[in-house]
XYZ file of C-alpha atoms in Angstrom:
77
model
C 128.156 115.646 123.665
C 125.926 112.636 123.589
C 122.299 112.019 123.772
C 122.637 110.480 126.300
C 123.816 113.230 128.964
C 121.434 115.392 127.083
C 118.635 113.313 128.191
C 119.763 113.379 131.986
C 120.551 116.816 131.898
C 116.930 117.727 130.394
C 115.948 115.016 133.521
C 117.285 117.495 135.768
C 114.906 120.541 134.621
C 111.754 121.672 135.955
C 108.785 120.818 133.956
C 108.189 124.097 133.076
C 112.105 124.184 132.056
C 111.448 120.954 130.272
C 108.000 121.506 128.437
C 110.241 125.593 127.401
C 112.567 123.093 126.178
C 110.216 121.281 123.829
C 108.947 124.108 122.421
C 111.651 125.265 121.084
C 112.750 122.257 119.682
C 110.393 121.174 118.370
C 109.641 124.114 114.951
C 113.849 123.004 114.262
C 112.164 118.713 114.617
C 109.375 119.649 112.777
C 110.697 122.138 109.834
C 113.232 118.963 109.158
C 110.652 116.754 108.721
C 109.065 119.308 106.185
C 112.314 119.618 104.479
C 111.332 117.925 100.848
C 114.738 118.209 100.607
C 115.367 115.737 103.402
C 113.279 113.078 102.169
C 114.182 110.364 100.611
C 112.736 109.187 98.209
C 112.827 104.646 98.345
C 111.351 101.732 95.865
C 108.610 100.047 96.272
C 107.929 97.095 96.853
C 106.579 95.446 94.341
C 109.156 97.676 92.549
C 112.150 96.096 94.049
C 110.718 92.486 92.562
C 110.108 93.880 89.203
C 113.414 92.428 87.593
C 113.137 88.947 88.775
C 109.917 88.005 85.884
C 106.168 86.957 86.449
C 106.098 85.565 89.970
C 104.424 81.704 89.832
C 100.874 80.806 89.443
C 99.397 78.780 91.773
C 99.461 74.917 90.216
C 103.396 76.338 89.238
C 103.735 76.560 93.750
C 101.620 73.543 94.714
C 103.833 71.113 91.815
C 107.149 72.537 93.072
C 106.093 71.489 96.540
C 104.808 68.046 95.655
C 108.140 67.287 93.851
C 109.789 68.312 97.065
C 108.544 66.580 99.646
C 108.052 63.199 97.482
C 110.974 62.222 97.952
C 111.341 63.943 102.202
C 111.499 61.014 103.995
C 108.841 59.679 106.534
C 108.801 57.152 109.342
C 106.051 54.842 109.719
C 104.710 53.835 112.871
């Protein structure tokens, strides 16, 4: 059974039955969300870049930008 089929069937339930369905499903979802074994540890964004070395300074960035734009063709009016 697909998710679409389940949703289609759930929409056919009365309002009271929809509430009962949620009450029965919610504890399972909560348990899954709080289960320590299902938590995926991820590196921080800072940690992802740690192997790249020291970041360039603002002055180094400005110098590189100036070098690149120095030879950029310009249209004069």
